[in-house]
Coordinates of C-alpha atoms in Angstrom, one line a residue:
X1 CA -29.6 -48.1 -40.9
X2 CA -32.3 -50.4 -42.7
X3 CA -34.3 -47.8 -42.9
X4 CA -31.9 -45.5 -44.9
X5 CA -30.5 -48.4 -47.0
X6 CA -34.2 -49.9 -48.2
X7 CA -35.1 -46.5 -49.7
X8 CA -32.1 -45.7 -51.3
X9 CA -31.7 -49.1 -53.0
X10 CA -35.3 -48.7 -54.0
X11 CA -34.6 -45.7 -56.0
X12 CA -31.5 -46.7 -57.5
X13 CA -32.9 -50.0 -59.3
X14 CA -35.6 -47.6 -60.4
X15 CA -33.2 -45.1 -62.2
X16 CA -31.5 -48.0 -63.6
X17 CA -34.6 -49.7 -64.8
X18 CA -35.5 -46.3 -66.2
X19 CA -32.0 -46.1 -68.2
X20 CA -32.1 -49.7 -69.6
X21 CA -35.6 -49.3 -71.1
X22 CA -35.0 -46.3 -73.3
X23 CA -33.8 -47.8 -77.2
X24 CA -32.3 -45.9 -79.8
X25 CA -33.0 -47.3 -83.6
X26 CA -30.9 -46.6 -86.0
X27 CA -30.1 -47.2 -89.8
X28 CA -27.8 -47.3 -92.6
X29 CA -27.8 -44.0 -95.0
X30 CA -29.0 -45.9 -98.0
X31 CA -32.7 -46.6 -97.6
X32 CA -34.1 -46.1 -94.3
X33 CA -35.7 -43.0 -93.6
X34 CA -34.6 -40.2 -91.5
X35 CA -38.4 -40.6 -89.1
X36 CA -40.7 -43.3 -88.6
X37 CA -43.8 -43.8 -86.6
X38 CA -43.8 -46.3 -83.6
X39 CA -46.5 -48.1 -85.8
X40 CA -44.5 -47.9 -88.8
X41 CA -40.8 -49.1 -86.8
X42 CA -43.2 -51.7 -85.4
X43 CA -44.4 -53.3 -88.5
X44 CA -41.0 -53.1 -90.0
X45 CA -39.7 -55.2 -87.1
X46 CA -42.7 -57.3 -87.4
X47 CA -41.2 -58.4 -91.1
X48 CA -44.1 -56.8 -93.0
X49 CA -41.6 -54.5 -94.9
X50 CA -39.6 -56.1 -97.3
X51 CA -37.8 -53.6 -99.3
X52 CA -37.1 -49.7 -98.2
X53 CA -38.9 -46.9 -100.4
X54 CA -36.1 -46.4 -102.6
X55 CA -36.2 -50.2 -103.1
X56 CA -33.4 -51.6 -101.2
X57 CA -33.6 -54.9 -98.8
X58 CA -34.6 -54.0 -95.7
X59 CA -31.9 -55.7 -93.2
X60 CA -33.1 -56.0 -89.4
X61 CA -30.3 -56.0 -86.9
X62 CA -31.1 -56.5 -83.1
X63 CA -29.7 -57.5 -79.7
X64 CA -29.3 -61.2 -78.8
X65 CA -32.1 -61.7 -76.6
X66 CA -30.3 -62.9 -73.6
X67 CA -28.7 -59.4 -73.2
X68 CA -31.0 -56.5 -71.8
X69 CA -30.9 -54.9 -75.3
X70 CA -32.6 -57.8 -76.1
X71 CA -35.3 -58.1 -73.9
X72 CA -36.1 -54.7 -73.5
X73 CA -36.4 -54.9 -77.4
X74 CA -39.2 -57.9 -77.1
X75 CA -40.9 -56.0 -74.1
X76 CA -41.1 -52.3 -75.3
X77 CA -41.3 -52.4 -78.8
X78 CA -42.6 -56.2 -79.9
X79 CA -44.7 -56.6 -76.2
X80 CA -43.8 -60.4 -76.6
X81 CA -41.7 -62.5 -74.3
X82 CA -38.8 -63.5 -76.0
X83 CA -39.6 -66.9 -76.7
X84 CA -42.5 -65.5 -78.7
X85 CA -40.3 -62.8 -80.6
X86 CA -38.2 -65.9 -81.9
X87 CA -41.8 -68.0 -82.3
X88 CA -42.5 -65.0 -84.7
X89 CA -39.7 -65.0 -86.7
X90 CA -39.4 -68.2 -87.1
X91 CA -42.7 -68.0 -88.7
X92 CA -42.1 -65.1 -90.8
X93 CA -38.7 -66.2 -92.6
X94 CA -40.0 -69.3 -93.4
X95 CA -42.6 -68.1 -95.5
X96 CA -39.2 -66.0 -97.7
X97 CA -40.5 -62.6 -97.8
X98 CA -38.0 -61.1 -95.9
X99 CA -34.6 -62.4 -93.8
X100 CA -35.1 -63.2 -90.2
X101 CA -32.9 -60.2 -88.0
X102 CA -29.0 -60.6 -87.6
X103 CA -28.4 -60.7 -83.4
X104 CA -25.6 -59.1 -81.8
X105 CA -23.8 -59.6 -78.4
X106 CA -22.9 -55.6 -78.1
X107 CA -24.1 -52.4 -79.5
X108 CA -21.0 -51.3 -81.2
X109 CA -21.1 -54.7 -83.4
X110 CA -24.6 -53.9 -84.4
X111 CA -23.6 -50.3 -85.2
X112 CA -20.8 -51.4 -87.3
X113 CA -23.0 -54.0 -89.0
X114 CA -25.7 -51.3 -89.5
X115 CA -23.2 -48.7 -90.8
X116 CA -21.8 -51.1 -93.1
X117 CA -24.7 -52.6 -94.8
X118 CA -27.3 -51.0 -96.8
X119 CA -30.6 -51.4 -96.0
X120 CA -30.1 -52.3 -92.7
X121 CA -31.7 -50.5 -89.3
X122 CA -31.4 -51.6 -86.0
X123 CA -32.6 -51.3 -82.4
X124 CA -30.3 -51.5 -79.1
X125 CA -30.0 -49.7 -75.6
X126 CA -27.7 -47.0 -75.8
X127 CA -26.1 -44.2 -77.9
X128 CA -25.0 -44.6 -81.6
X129 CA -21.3 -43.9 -81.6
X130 CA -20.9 -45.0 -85.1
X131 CA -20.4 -41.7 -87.6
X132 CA -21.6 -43.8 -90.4
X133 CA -24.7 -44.6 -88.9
X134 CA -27.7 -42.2 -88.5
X135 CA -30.4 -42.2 -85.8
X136 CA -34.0 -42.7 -86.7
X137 CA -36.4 -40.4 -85.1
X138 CA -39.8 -42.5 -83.4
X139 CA -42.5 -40.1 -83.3
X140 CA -39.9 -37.1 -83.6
X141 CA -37.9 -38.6 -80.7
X142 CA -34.3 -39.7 -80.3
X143 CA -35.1 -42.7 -78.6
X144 CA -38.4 -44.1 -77.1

């Protein structure tokens, strides 16, 4: 029976880790583009973008770090732990160039925070339910 059950358990932690990695970013219809590049989405989240092309705030919305979201967030697209993701923006919106992000508990808060305020984009584990919202393609992709 151990033999069965090891294998099977294996496999299924796998496909979940598989699901929880993949993160959708998405953004408010007034200023944030349709497509980015991971290098561009990166240095957004990295605070380096102030304003949007059109010349709108940019607004960052994430994940609370203690939810998977979150982490996966720090790991995939930052490749910091947490602790250095808040070390970071700690840094950054001291200096007053650009807001620190607005955390979340779930995805559809964020969604309805991002659909709601201009400027804003957001990144978060899962699909975007909210029609007021639009996904950003990374590298041509729906999620990455």
């Amino acid at each position: 029976m151990k033999k069965f059950l090891l294998p099977i358990l294996f496999l299924l932690s796998i496909t979940g880790y598989s699901q929880s990695s993949e993160l959708t970013v998405i953004g408010n219809n007034k200023g944030v583009p349709a497509q980015l590049s991971t290098s561009n989405l990166k240095s957004i989240f990295m605070g380096n973008q102030p304003k949007w092309s059109d010349g709108s705030k940019v607004v960052i919305a994430m994940m609370k770090f203690t939810t998977e979201g979150g982490k996966s967030t720090c790991s995939k697209l930052y490749q910091k732990s947490t602790t250095d993701v808040t070390k970071h923006w700690l840094t950054v919106s001291m200096k007053g160039v650009i807001d620190a992000p607005v955390f979340f508990n779930t995805a559809a808060e964020l969604q309805n925070f991002i659909a709601n305020t201009a400027g804003a984009i957001g990144v978060f584990d899962g699909t975007v339910t909210a029609s007021t919202a639009k996904t950003v393609l990374i590298d041509g992709k729906r999620s990455f």
